[in-house]
Amino acid sequence: TAASFLIVDDDILNAYYGKVPGSESSDDAGGYIFPCNATLPSISFKLGGHKVKIPGSTMMFEDLGDNICFGALQSNNGGRTIFGDTFFKEQFVVFDVGKTRIGLANKP
């Protein structure tokens, strides 16, 4: 994937950022922002029989200055869920093109 973010449905997005004090959706920034000193929760996904946990420490994408950070979890605007770099950095991933499948294992 060429995406840097985890792109998810708004119900997941809003539930996640609802746990982050001071977070808000910003039209100017183009997505969710929050105070850089916020403690971000981990997020988990279940794909097939595999549970993927992404630590909150990896959910900050960019420091915008003035203690405002841009999140690595953003809206798909009702489209497809996209697992970008934030997801793949936490997994060992094997792409099996011949059998059109992908294998995942959590990194220690």
PDB file of N, CA and C in Angstrom:
ATOM      1  N   THR A   1       0.841  -1.183   0.000  1.00  0.00           N
ATOM      2  CA  THR A   1       0.000   0.000   0.000  1.00  0.00           C
ATOM      3  C   THR A   1       0.883   1.243   0.000  1.00  0.00           C
ATOM      4  N   ALA A   2       0.403   2.272  -0.612  1.00  0.00           N
ATOM      5  CA  ALA A   2       1.130   3.541  -0.629  1.00  0.00           C
ATOM      6  C   ALA A   2       0.609   4.491   0.443  1.00  0.00           C
ATOM      7  N   ALA A   3      -0.362   4.051   1.202  1.00  0.00           N
ATOM      8  CA  ALA A   3      -0.966   4.904   2.232  1.00  0.00           C
ATOM      9  C   ALA A   3      -0.114   4.901   3.499  1.00  0.00           C
ATOM     10  N   SER A   4      -0.030   6.048   4.122  1.00  0.00           N
ATOM     11  CA  SER A   4       0.691   6.146   5.393  1.00  0.00           C
ATOM     12  C   SER A   4      -0.210   5.876   6.581  1.00  0.00           C
ATOM     13  N   PHE A   5      -1.504   6.121   6.411  1.00  0.00           N
ATOM     14  CA  PHE A   5      -2.452   6.090   7.517  1.00  0.00           C
ATOM     15  C   PHE A   5      -3.225   4.784   7.593  1.00  0.00           C
ATOM     16  N   LEU A   6      -3.915   4.618   8.711  1.00  0.00           N
ATOM     17  CA  LEU A   6      -5.000   3.648   8.830  1.00  0.00           C
ATOM     18  C   LEU A   6      -6.252   4.429   8.469  1.00  0.00           C
ATOM     19  N   ILE A   7      -6.927   4.036   7.416  1.00  0.00           N
ATOM     20  CA  ILE A   7      -8.105   4.748   6.929  1.00  0.00           C
ATOM     21  C   ILE A   7      -9.314   3.873   7.251  1.00  0.00           C
ATOM     22  N   VAL A   8     -10.198   4.370   8.122  1.00  0.00           N
ATOM     23  CA  VAL A   8     -11.278   3.546   8.669  1.00  0.00           C
ATOM     24  C   VAL A   8     -12.621   4.272   8.622  1.00  0.00           C
ATOM     25  N   ASP A   9     -13.683   3.508   8.906  1.00  0.00           N
ATOM     26  CA  ASP A   9     -15.033   4.073   8.981  1.00  0.00           C
ATOM     27  C   ASP A   9     -15.124   5.079  10.125  1.00  0.00           C
ATOM     28  N   ASP A  10     -16.019   6.035   9.956  1.00  0.00           N
ATOM     29  CA  ASP A  10     -16.161   7.109  10.939  1.00  0.00           C
ATOM     30  C   ASP A  10     -16.562   6.616  12.322  1.00  0.00           C
ATOM     31  N   ASP A  11     -17.329   5.521  12.412  1.00  0.00           N
ATOM     32  CA  ASP A  11     -17.708   5.038  13.744  1.00  0.00           C
ATOM     33  C   ASP A  11     -16.478   4.565  14.522  1.00  0.00           C
ATOM     34  N   ILE A  12     -15.546   3.913  13.854  1.00  0.00           N
ATOM     35  CA  ILE A  12     -14.295   3.484  14.492  1.00  0.00           C
ATOM     36  C   ILE A  12     -13.445   4.708  14.828  1.00  0.00           C
ATOM     37  N   LEU A  13     -13.347   5.610  13.881  1.00  0.00           N
ATOM     38  CA  LEU A  13     -12.555   6.828  14.049  1.00  0.00           C
ATOM     39  C   LEU A  13     -13.042   7.657  15.230  1.00  0.00           C
ATOM     40  N   ASN A  14     -14.344   7.896  15.275  1.00  0.00           N
ATOM     41  CA  ASN A  14     -14.911   8.721  16.343  1.00  0.00           C
ATOM     42  C   ASN A  14     -14.800   8.046  17.708  1.00  0.00           C
ATOM     43  N   ALA A  15     -14.966   6.720  17.746  1.00  0.00           N
ATOM     44  CA  ALA A  15     -14.811   5.995  19.014  1.00  0.00           C
ATOM     45  C   ALA A  15     -13.365   6.092  19.506  1.00  0.00           C
ATOM     46  N   TYR A  16     -12.416   5.974  18.591  1.00  0.00           N
ATOM     47  CA  TYR A  16     -11.002   6.064  18.975  1.00  0.00           C
ATOM     48  C   TYR A  16     -10.671   7.452  19.517  1.00  0.00           C
ATOM     49  N   TYR A  17     -10.946   8.475  18.724  1.00  0.00           N
ATOM     50  CA  TYR A  17     -10.576   9.829  19.147  1.00  0.00           C
ATOM     51  C   TYR A  17     -11.440  10.339  20.292  1.00  0.00           C
ATOM     52  N   GLY A  18     -12.579   9.699  20.539  1.00  0.00           N
ATOM     53  CA  GLY A  18     -13.375  10.027  21.717  1.00  0.00           C
ATOM     54  C   GLY A  18     -12.643   9.703  23.009  1.00  0.00           C
ATOM     55  N   LYS A  19     -11.605   8.865  22.916  1.00  0.00           N
ATOM     56  CA  LYS A  19     -10.785   8.498  24.077  1.00  0.00           C
ATOM     57  C   LYS A  19      -9.547   9.386  24.222  1.00  0.00           C
ATOM     58  N   VAL A  20      -9.394  10.340  23.304  1.00  0.00           N
ATOM     59  CA  VAL A  20      -8.210  11.202  23.309  1.00  0.00           C
ATOM     60  C   VAL A  20      -8.627  12.623  23.695  1.00  0.00           C
ATOM     61  N   PRO A  21      -8.351  13.036  24.932  1.00  0.00           N
ATOM     62  CA  PRO A  21      -8.733  14.385  25.367  1.00  0.00           C
ATOM     63  C   PRO A  21      -8.117  15.461  24.468  1.00  0.00           C
ATOM     64  N   GLY A  22      -8.943  16.419  24.062  1.00  0.00           N
ATOM     65  CA  GLY A  22      -8.470  17.530  23.242  1.00  0.00           C
ATOM     66  C   GLY A  22      -8.422  17.248  21.758  1.00  0.00           C
ATOM     67  N   SER A  23      -8.822  16.031  21.340  1.00  0.00           N
ATOM     68  CA  SER A  23      -8.802  15.723  19.907  1.00  0.00           C
ATOM     69  C   SER A  23     -10.005  16.355  19.221  1.00  0.00           C
ATOM     70  N   GLU A  24      -9.838  16.641  17.934  1.00  0.00           N
ATOM     71  CA  GLU A  24     -10.943  17.184  17.151  1.00  0.00           C
ATOM     72  C   GLU A  24     -10.675  16.964  15.669  1.00  0.00           C
ATOM     73  N   SER A  25     -11.752  16.910  14.907  1.00  0.00           N
ATOM     74  CA  SER A  25     -11.642  16.843  13.459  1.00  0.00           C
ATOM     75  C   SER A  25     -11.421  18.260  12.950  1.00  0.00           C
ATOM     76  N   SER A  26     -10.385  18.453  12.155  1.00  0.00           N
ATOM     77  CA  SER A  26     -10.015  19.787  11.680  1.00  0.00           C
ATOM     78  C   SER A  26     -10.056  19.850  10.163  1.00  0.00           C
ATOM     79  N   ASP A  27     -10.921  20.707   9.635  1.00  0.00           N
ATOM     80  CA  ASP A  27     -10.954  20.914   8.188  1.00  0.00           C
ATOM     81  C   ASP A  27      -9.632  21.508   7.705  1.00  0.00           C
ATOM     82  N   ASP A  28      -9.067  22.421   8.480  1.00  0.00           N
ATOM     83  CA  ASP A  28      -7.804  23.054   8.088  1.00  0.00           C
ATOM     84  C   ASP A  28      -6.670  22.035   7.980  1.00  0.00           C
ATOM     85  N   ALA A  29      -6.603  21.110   8.926  1.00  0.00           N
ATOM     86  CA  ALA A  29      -5.539  20.100   8.920  1.00  0.00           C
ATOM     87  C   ALA A  29      -5.867  18.941   7.985  1.00  0.00           C
ATOM     88  N   GLY A  30      -7.145  18.751   7.681  1.00  0.00           N
ATOM     89  CA  GLY A  30      -7.550  17.659   6.799  1.00  0.00           C
ATOM     90  C   GLY A  30      -7.805  16.355   7.516  1.00  0.00           C
ATOM     91  N   GLY A  31      -8.058  16.401   8.817  1.00  0.00           N
ATOM     92  CA  GLY A  31      -8.340  15.188   9.574  1.00  0.00           C
ATOM     93  C   GLY A  31      -8.259  15.449  11.063  1.00  0.00           C
ATOM     94  N   TYR A  32      -8.171  14.357  11.815  1.00  0.00           N
ATOM     95  CA  TYR A  32      -8.137  14.477  13.277  1.00  0.00           C
ATOM     96  C   TYR A  32      -6.783  14.980  13.765  1.00  0.00           C
ATOM     97  N   ILE A  33      -6.861  15.918  14.714  1.00  0.00           N
ATOM     98  CA  ILE A  33      -5.685  16.448  15.391  1.00  0.00           C
ATOM     99  C   ILE A  33      -5.891  16.309  16.895  1.00  0.00           C
ATOM    100  N   PHE A  34      -4.799  16.419  17.645  1.00  0.00           N
ATOM    101  CA  PHE A  34      -4.860  16.282  19.099  1.00  0.00           C
ATOM    102  C   PHE A  34      -3.605  16.912  19.694  1.00  0.00           C
ATOM    103  N   PRO A  35      -3.628  17.186  21.000  1.00  0.00           N
ATOM    104  CA  PRO A  35      -2.417  17.704  21.646  1.00  0.00           C
ATOM    105  C   PRO A  35      -1.292  16.665  21.574  1.00  0.00           C
ATOM    106  N   CYS A  36      -0.105  17.107  21.209  1.00  0.00           N
ATOM    107  CA  CYS A  36       1.017  16.172  21.055  1.00  0.00           C
ATOM    108  C   CYS A  36       1.375  15.453  22.351  1.00  0.00           C
ATOM    109  N   ASN A  37       1.023  16.034  23.489  1.00  0.00           N
ATOM    110  CA  ASN A  37       1.340  15.382  24.757  1.00  0.00           C
ATOM    111  C   ASN A  37       0.239  14.424  25.212  1.00  0.00           C
ATOM    112  N   ALA A  38      -0.766  14.201  24.360  1.00  0.00           N
ATOM    113  CA  ALA A  38      -1.848  13.263  24.700  1.00  0.00           C
ATOM    114  C   ALA A  38      -1.317  11.832  24.710  1.00  0.00           C
ATOM    115  N   THR A  39      -1.866  11.025  25.593  1.00  0.00           N
ATOM    116  CA  THR A  39      -1.574   9.597  25.600  1.00  0.00           C
ATOM    117  C   THR A  39      -2.584   8.925  24.686  1.00  0.00           C
ATOM    118  N   LEU A  40      -2.095   8.322  23.608  1.00  0.00           N
ATOM    119  CA  LEU A  40      -2.981   7.710  22.620  1.00  0.00           C
ATOM    120  C   LEU A  40      -3.220   6.245  22.954  1.00  0.00           C
ATOM    121  N   PRO A  41      -4.474   5.790  22.840  1.00  0.00           N
ATOM    122  CA  PRO A  41      -4.759   4.383  23.113  1.00  0.00           C
ATOM    123  C   PRO A  41      -4.301   3.492  21.961  1.00  0.00           C
ATOM    124  N   SER A  42      -4.069   2.237  22.272  1.00  0.00           N
ATOM    125  CA  SER A  42      -3.822   1.242  21.229  1.00  0.00           C
ATOM    126  C   SER A  42      -5.136   0.960  20.521  1.00  0.00           C
ATOM    127  N   ILE A  43      -5.055   0.375  19.334  1.00  0.00           N
ATOM    128  CA  ILE A  43      -6.246  -0.029  18.606  1.00  0.00           C
ATOM    129  C   ILE A  43      -6.006  -1.441  18.083  1.00  0.00           C
ATOM    130  N   SER A  44      -7.048  -2.263  18.088  1.00  0.00           N
ATOM    131  CA  SER A  44      -6.930  -3.648  17.628  1.00  0.00           C
ATOM    132  C   SER A  44      -7.915  -3.915  16.506  1.00  0.00           C
ATOM    133  N   PHE A  45      -7.496  -4.770  15.587  1.00  0.00           N
ATOM    134  CA  PHE A  45      -8.340  -5.231  14.491  1.00  0.00           C
ATOM    135  C   PHE A  45      -8.255  -6.744  14.448  1.00  0.00           C
ATOM    136  N   LYS A  46      -9.315  -7.385  14.019  1.00  0.00           N
ATOM    137  CA  LYS A  46      -9.291  -8.827  13.813  1.00  0.00           C
ATOM    138  C   LYS A  46      -9.465  -9.082  12.325  1.00  0.00           C
ATOM    139  N   LEU A  47      -8.491  -9.747  11.743  1.00  0.00           N
ATOM    140  CA  LEU A  47      -8.506 -10.080  10.321  1.00  0.00           C
ATOM    141  C   LEU A  47      -8.442 -11.589  10.207  1.00  0.00           C
ATOM    142  N   GLY A  48      -9.543 -12.190   9.778  1.00  0.00           N
ATOM    143  CA  GLY A  48      -9.609 -13.640   9.797  1.00  0.00           C
ATOM    144  C   GLY A  48      -9.474 -14.092  11.230  1.00  0.00           C
ATOM    145  N   GLY A  49      -8.556 -14.976  11.522  1.00  0.00           N
ATOM    146  CA  GLY A  49      -8.333 -15.419  12.892  1.00  0.00           C
ATOM    147  C   GLY A  49      -7.184 -14.693  13.573  1.00  0.00           C
ATOM    148  N   HIS A  50      -6.671 -13.662  12.953  1.00  0.00           N
ATOM    149  CA  HIS A  50      -5.482 -12.962  13.458  1.00  0.00           C
ATOM    150  C   HIS A  50      -5.867 -11.634  14.089  1.00  0.00           C
ATOM    151  N   LYS A  51      -5.452 -11.430  15.345  1.00  0.00           N
ATOM    152  CA  LYS A  51      -5.702 -10.159  16.023  1.00  0.00           C
ATOM    153  C   LYS A  51      -4.462  -9.285  15.903  1.00  0.00           C
ATOM    154  N   VAL A  52      -4.667  -8.093  15.385  1.00  0.00           N
ATOM    155  CA  VAL A  52      -3.592  -7.129  15.204  1.00  0.00           C
ATOM    156  C   VAL A  52      -3.778  -6.008  16.209  1.00  0.00           C
ATOM    157  N   LYS A  53      -2.752  -5.746  16.998  1.00  0.00           N
ATOM    158  CA  LYS A  53      -2.799  -4.637  17.953  1.00  0.00           C
ATOM    159  C   LYS A  53      -1.760  -3.604  17.539  1.00  0.00           C
ATOM    160  N   ILE A  54      -2.226  -2.372  17.387  1.00  0.00           N
ATOM    161  CA  ILE A  54      -1.339  -1.281  17.011  1.00  0.00           C
ATOM    162  C   ILE A  54      -1.188  -0.366  18.224  1.00  0.00           C
ATOM    163  N   PRO A  55       0.033  -0.237  18.736  1.00  0.00           N
ATOM    164  CA  PRO A  55       0.238   0.560  19.945  1.00  0.00           C
ATOM    165  C   PRO A  55      -0.082   2.034  19.732  1.00  0.00           C
ATOM    166  N   GLY A  56      -0.622   2.653  20.755  1.00  0.00           N
ATOM    167  CA  GLY A  56      -0.922   4.078  20.695  1.00  0.00           C
ATOM    168  C   GLY A  56       0.307   4.914  20.395  1.00  0.00           C
ATOM    169  N   SER A  57       1.465   4.426  20.788  1.00  0.00           N
ATOM    170  CA  SER A  57       2.706   5.175  20.563  1.00  0.00           C
ATOM    171  C   SER A  57       3.022   5.369  19.084  1.00  0.00           C
ATOM    172  N   THR A  58       2.373   4.611  18.203  1.00  0.00           N
ATOM    173  CA  THR A  58       2.608   4.735  16.757  1.00  0.00           C
ATOM    174  C   THR A  58       1.489   5.490  16.046  1.00  0.00           C
ATOM    175  N   MET A  59       0.525   5.995  16.800  1.00  0.00           N
ATOM    176  CA  MET A  59      -0.663   6.602  16.185  1.00  0.00           C
ATOM    177  C   MET A  59      -0.530   8.104  15.932  1.00  0.00           C
ATOM    178  N   MET A  60       0.626   8.682  16.219  1.00  0.00           N
ATOM    179  CA  MET A  60       0.872  10.083  15.889  1.00  0.00           C
ATOM    180  C   MET A  60       1.624  10.113  14.569  1.00  0.00           C
ATOM    181  N   PHE A  61       1.054  10.789  13.570  1.00  0.00           N
ATOM    182  CA  PHE A  61       1.687  10.834  12.255  1.00  0.00           C
ATOM    183  C   PHE A  61       2.642  12.013  12.109  1.00  0.00           C
ATOM    184  N   GLU A  62       2.181  13.212  12.502  1.00  0.00           N
ATOM    185  CA  GLU A  62       3.009  14.394  12.265  1.00  0.00           C
ATOM    186  C   GLU A  62       2.767  15.464  13.327  1.00  0.00           C
ATOM    187  N   ASP A  63       3.847  16.083  13.761  1.00  0.00           N
ATOM    188  CA  ASP A  63       3.779  17.228  14.666  1.00  0.00           C
ATOM    189  C   ASP A  63       3.577  18.472  13.809  1.00  0.00           C
ATOM    190  N   LEU A  64       2.428  19.136  13.982  1.00  0.00           N
ATOM    191  CA  LEU A  64       2.094  20.316  13.186  1.00  0.00           C
ATOM    192  C   LEU A  64       2.586  21.612  13.826  1.00  0.00           C
ATOM    193  N   GLY A  65       3.181  21.513  15.002  1.00  0.00           N
ATOM    194  CA  GLY A  65       3.652  22.690  15.729  1.00  0.00           C
ATOM    195  C   GLY A  65       2.635  23.142  16.750  1.00  0.00           C
ATOM    196  N   ASP A  66       3.060  23.993  17.666  1.00  0.00           N
ATOM    197  CA  ASP A  66       2.189  24.528  18.723  1.00  0.00           C
ATOM    198  C   ASP A  66       1.484  23.432  19.517  1.00  0.00           C
ATOM    199  N   ASN A  67       2.186  22.310  19.755  1.00  0.00           N
ATOM    200  CA  ASN A  67       1.649  21.165  20.506  1.00  0.00           C
ATOM    201  C   ASN A  67       0.411  20.547  19.850  1.00  0.00           C
ATOM    202  N   ILE A  68       0.290  20.648  18.522  1.00  0.00           N
ATOM    203  CA  ILE A  68      -0.808  20.023  17.784  1.00  0.00           C
ATOM    204  C   ILE A  68      -0.214  18.940  16.889  1.00  0.00           C
ATOM    205  N   CYS A  69      -0.752  17.727  17.002  1.00  0.00           N
ATOM    206  CA  CYS A  69      -0.288  16.612  16.184  1.00  0.00           C
ATOM    207  C   CYS A  69      -1.418  16.069  15.321  1.00  0.00           C
ATOM    208  N   PHE A  70      -1.038  15.522  14.172  1.00  0.00           N
ATOM    209  CA  PHE A  70      -1.975  14.925  13.219  1.00  0.00           C
ATOM    210  C   PHE A  70      -1.934  13.417  13.406  1.00  0.00           C
ATOM    211  N   GLY A  71      -3.113  12.815  13.513  1.00  0.00           N
ATOM    212  CA  GLY A  71      -3.199  11.393  13.795  1.00  0.00           C
ATOM    213  C   GLY A  71      -2.960  10.488  12.602  1.00  0.00           C
ATOM    214  N   ALA A  72      -2.495   9.282  12.878  1.00  0.00           N
ATOM    215  CA  ALA A  72      -2.272   8.276  11.847  1.00  0.00           C
ATOM    216  C   ALA A  72      -3.545   7.499  11.527  1.00  0.00           C
ATOM    217  N   LEU A  73      -4.618   7.727  12.289  1.00  0.00           N
ATOM    218  CA  LEU A  73      -5.920   7.101  12.048  1.00  0.00           C
ATOM    219  C   LEU A  73      -6.829   8.186  11.487  1.00  0.00           C
ATOM    220  N   GLN A  74      -7.355   7.969  10.278  1.00  0.00           N
ATOM    221  CA  GLN A  74      -8.170   8.993   9.622  1.00  0.00           C
ATOM    222  C   GLN A  74      -9.369   8.354   8.920  1.00  0.00           C
ATOM    223  N   SER A  75     -10.282   9.190   8.445  1.00  0.00           N
ATOM    224  CA  SER A  75     -11.560   8.748   7.878  1.00  0.00           C
ATOM    225  C   SER A  75     -11.427   8.246   6.439  1.00  0.00           C
ATOM    226  N   ASN A  76     -12.215   7.216   6.135  1.00  0.00           N
ATOM    227  CA  ASN A  76     -12.315   6.748   4.753  1.00  0.00           C
ATOM    228  C   ASN A  76     -13.486   7.415   4.024  1.00  0.00           C
ATOM    229  N   ASN A  77     -14.181   8.315   4.707  1.00  0.00           N
ATOM    230  CA  ASN A  77     -15.324   9.031   4.121  1.00  0.00           C
ATOM    231  C   ASN A  77     -16.344   8.079   3.498  1.00  0.00           C
ATOM    232  N   GLY A  78     -16.574   6.960   4.174  1.00  0.00           N
ATOM    233  CA  GLY A  78     -17.556   5.994   3.702  1.00  0.00           C
ATOM    234  C   GLY A  78     -17.038   5.042   2.643  1.00  0.00           C
ATOM    235  N   GLY A  79     -15.750   5.074   2.379  1.00  0.00           N
ATOM    236  CA  GLY A  79     -15.156   4.198   1.365  1.00  0.00           C
ATOM    237  C   GLY A  79     -14.543   2.954   1.977  1.00  0.00           C
ATOM    238  N   ARG A  80     -13.489   2.505   1.375  1.00  0.00           N
ATOM    239  CA  ARG A  80     -12.812   1.285   1.816  1.00  0.00           C
ATOM    240  C   ARG A  80     -11.878   1.544   2.996  1.00  0.00           C
ATOM    241  N   THR A  81     -11.707   0.515   3.804  1.00  0.00           N
ATOM    242  CA  THR A  81     -10.709   0.560   4.863  1.00  0.00           C
ATOM    243  C   THR A  81      -9.353   0.296   4.226  1.00  0.00           C
ATOM    244  N   ILE A  82      -8.374   1.101   4.596  1.00  0.00           N
ATOM    245  CA  ILE A  82      -7.027   0.948   4.053  1.00  0.00           C
ATOM    246  C   ILE A  82      -6.061   0.790   5.220  1.00  0.00           C
ATOM    247  N   PHE A  83      -5.296  -0.278   5.190  1.00  0.00           N
ATOM    248  CA  PHE A  83      -4.273  -0.514   6.193  1.00  0.00           C
ATOM    249  C   PHE A  83      -2.952  -0.021   5.626  1.00  0.00           C
ATOM    250  N   GLY A  84      -2.505   1.136   6.059  1.00  0.00           N
ATOM    251  CA  GLY A  84      -1.277   1.743   5.552  1.00  0.00           C
ATOM    252  C   GLY A  84      -0.065   1.403   6.397  1.00  0.00           C
ATOM    253  N   ASP A  85       0.950   2.247   6.260  1.00  0.00           N
ATOM    254  CA  ASP A  85       2.230   2.020   6.942  1.00  0.00           C
ATOM    255  C   ASP A  85       2.090   1.830   8.444  1.00  0.00           C
ATOM    256  N   THR A  86       1.188   2.588   9.057  1.00  0.00           N
ATOM    257  CA  THR A  86       0.996   2.485  10.508  1.00  0.00           C
ATOM    258  C   THR A  86       0.670   1.049  10.901  1.00  0.00           C
ATOM    259  N   PHE A  87      -0.122   0.376  10.096  1.00  0.00           N
ATOM    260  CA  PHE A  87      -0.492  -1.019  10.319  1.00  0.00           C
ATOM    261  C   PHE A  87       0.693  -1.942  10.023  1.00  0.00           C
ATOM    262  N   PHE A  88       1.286  -1.784   8.842  1.00  0.00           N
ATOM    263  CA  PHE A  88       2.300  -2.731   8.393  1.00  0.00           C
ATOM    264  C   PHE A  88       3.598  -2.653   9.188  1.00  0.00           C
ATOM    265  N   LYS A  89       3.905  -1.515   9.791  1.00  0.00           N
ATOM    266  CA  LYS A  89       5.116  -1.415  10.609  1.00  0.00           C
ATOM    267  C   LYS A  89       5.030  -2.282  11.856  1.00  0.00           C
ATOM    268  N   GLU A  90       3.839  -2.675  12.241  1.00  0.00           N
ATOM    269  CA  GLU A  90       3.653  -3.479  13.449  1.00  0.00           C
ATOM    270  C   GLU A  90       3.492  -4.969  13.150  1.00  0.00           C
ATOM    271  N   GLN A  91       3.654  -5.364  11.890  1.00  0.00           N
ATOM    272  CA  GLN A  91       3.430  -6.744  11.473  1.00  0.00           C
ATOM    273  C   GLN A  91       4.584  -7.263  10.628  1.00  0.00           C
ATOM    274  N   PHE A  92       4.793  -8.574  10.690  1.00  0.00           N
ATOM    275  CA  PHE A  92       5.561  -9.251   9.658  1.00  0.00           C
ATOM    276  C   PHE A  92       4.527  -9.627   8.613  1.00  0.00           C
ATOM    277  N   VAL A  93       4.788  -9.318   7.357  1.00  0.00           N
ATOM    278  CA  VAL A  93       3.793  -9.506   6.305  1.00  0.00           C
ATOM    279  C   VAL A  93       4.402 -10.318   5.169  1.00  0.00           C
ATOM    280  N   VAL A  94       3.654 -11.327   4.700  1.00  0.00           N
ATOM    281  CA  VAL A  94       4.057 -12.118   3.544  1.00  0.00           C
ATOM    282  C   VAL A  94       2.934 -12.044   2.524  1.00  0.00           C
ATOM    283  N   PHE A  95       3.266 -11.587   1.312  1.00  0.00           N
ATOM    284  CA  PHE A  95       2.300 -11.534   0.220  1.00  0.00           C
ATOM    285  C   PHE A  95       2.501 -12.766  -0.648  1.00  0.00           C
ATOM    286  N   ASP A  96       1.460 -13.564  -0.812  1.00  0.00           N
ATOM    287  CA  ASP A  96       1.480 -14.745  -1.667  1.00  0.00           C
ATOM    288  C   ASP A  96       0.645 -14.420  -2.897  1.00  0.00           C
ATOM    289  N   VAL A  97       1.297 -13.879  -3.914  1.00  0.00           N
ATOM    290  CA  VAL A  97       0.596 -13.437  -5.117  1.00  0.00           C
ATOM    291  C   VAL A  97      -0.020 -14.617  -5.852  1.00  0.00           C
ATOM    292  N   GLY A  98       0.668 -15.742  -5.901  1.00  0.00           N
ATOM    293  CA  GLY A  98       0.169 -16.919  -6.609  1.00  0.00           C
ATOM    294  C   GLY A  98      -1.157 -17.431  -6.074  1.00  0.00           C
ATOM    295  N   LYS A  99      -1.346 -17.351  -4.773  1.00  0.00           N
ATOM    296  CA  LYS A  99      -2.587 -17.826  -4.155  1.00  0.00           C
ATOM    297  C   LYS A  99      -3.466 -16.666  -3.693  1.00  0.00           C
ATOM    298  N   THR A 100      -3.120 -15.457  -4.124  1.00  0.00           N
ATOM    299  CA  THR A 100      -3.859 -14.229  -3.776  1.00  0.00           C
ATOM    300  C   THR A 100      -4.244 -14.180  -2.295  1.00  0.00           C
ATOM    301  N   ARG A 101      -3.198 -14.259  -1.457  1.00  0.00           N
ATOM    302  CA  ARG A 101      -3.429 -14.177  -0.018  1.00  0.00           C
ATOM    303  C   ARG A 101      -2.263 -13.449   0.638  1.00  0.00           C
ATOM    304  N   ILE A 102      -2.467 -13.119   1.879  1.00  0.00           N
ATOM    305  CA  ILE A 102      -1.447 -12.416   2.651  1.00  0.00           C
ATOM    306  C   ILE A 102      -1.379 -13.066   4.031  1.00  0.00           C
ATOM    307  N   GLY A 103      -0.170 -13.197   4.546  1.00  0.00           N
ATOM    308  CA  GLY A 103       0.031 -13.746   5.878  1.00  0.00           C
ATOM    309  C   GLY A 103       0.533 -12.666   6.818  1.00  0.00           C
ATOM    310  N   LEU A 104       0.064 -12.695   8.056  1.00  0.00           N
ATOM    311  CA  LEU A 104       0.435 -11.695   9.052  1.00  0.00           C
ATOM    312  C   LEU A 104       0.929 -12.366  10.325  1.00  0.00           C
ATOM    313  N   ALA A 105       1.896 -11.737  10.959  1.00  0.00           N
ATOM    314  CA  ALA A 105       2.348 -12.159  12.287  1.00  0.00           C
ATOM    315  C   ALA A 105       2.737 -10.903  13.054  1.00  0.00           C
ATOM    316  N   ASN A 106       2.340 -10.848  14.319  1.00  0.00           N
ATOM    317  CA  ASN A 106       2.682  -9.698  15.150  1.00  0.00           C
ATOM    318  C   ASN A 106       4.181  -9.641  15.383  1.00  0.00           C
ATOM    319  N   LYS A 107       4.730  -8.437  15.343  1.00  0.00           N
ATOM    320  CA  LYS A 107       6.124  -8.259  15.722  1.00  0.00           C
ATOM    321  C   LYS A 107       6.202  -8.281  17.244  1.00  0.00           C
ATOM    322  N   PRO A 108       7.322  -8.797  17.768  1.00  0.00           N
ATOM    323  CA  PRO A 108       7.456  -8.834  19.233  1.00  0.00           C
ATOM    324  C   PRO A 108       7.554  -7.444  19.830  1.00  0.00           C
TER     325      PRO A 108
END
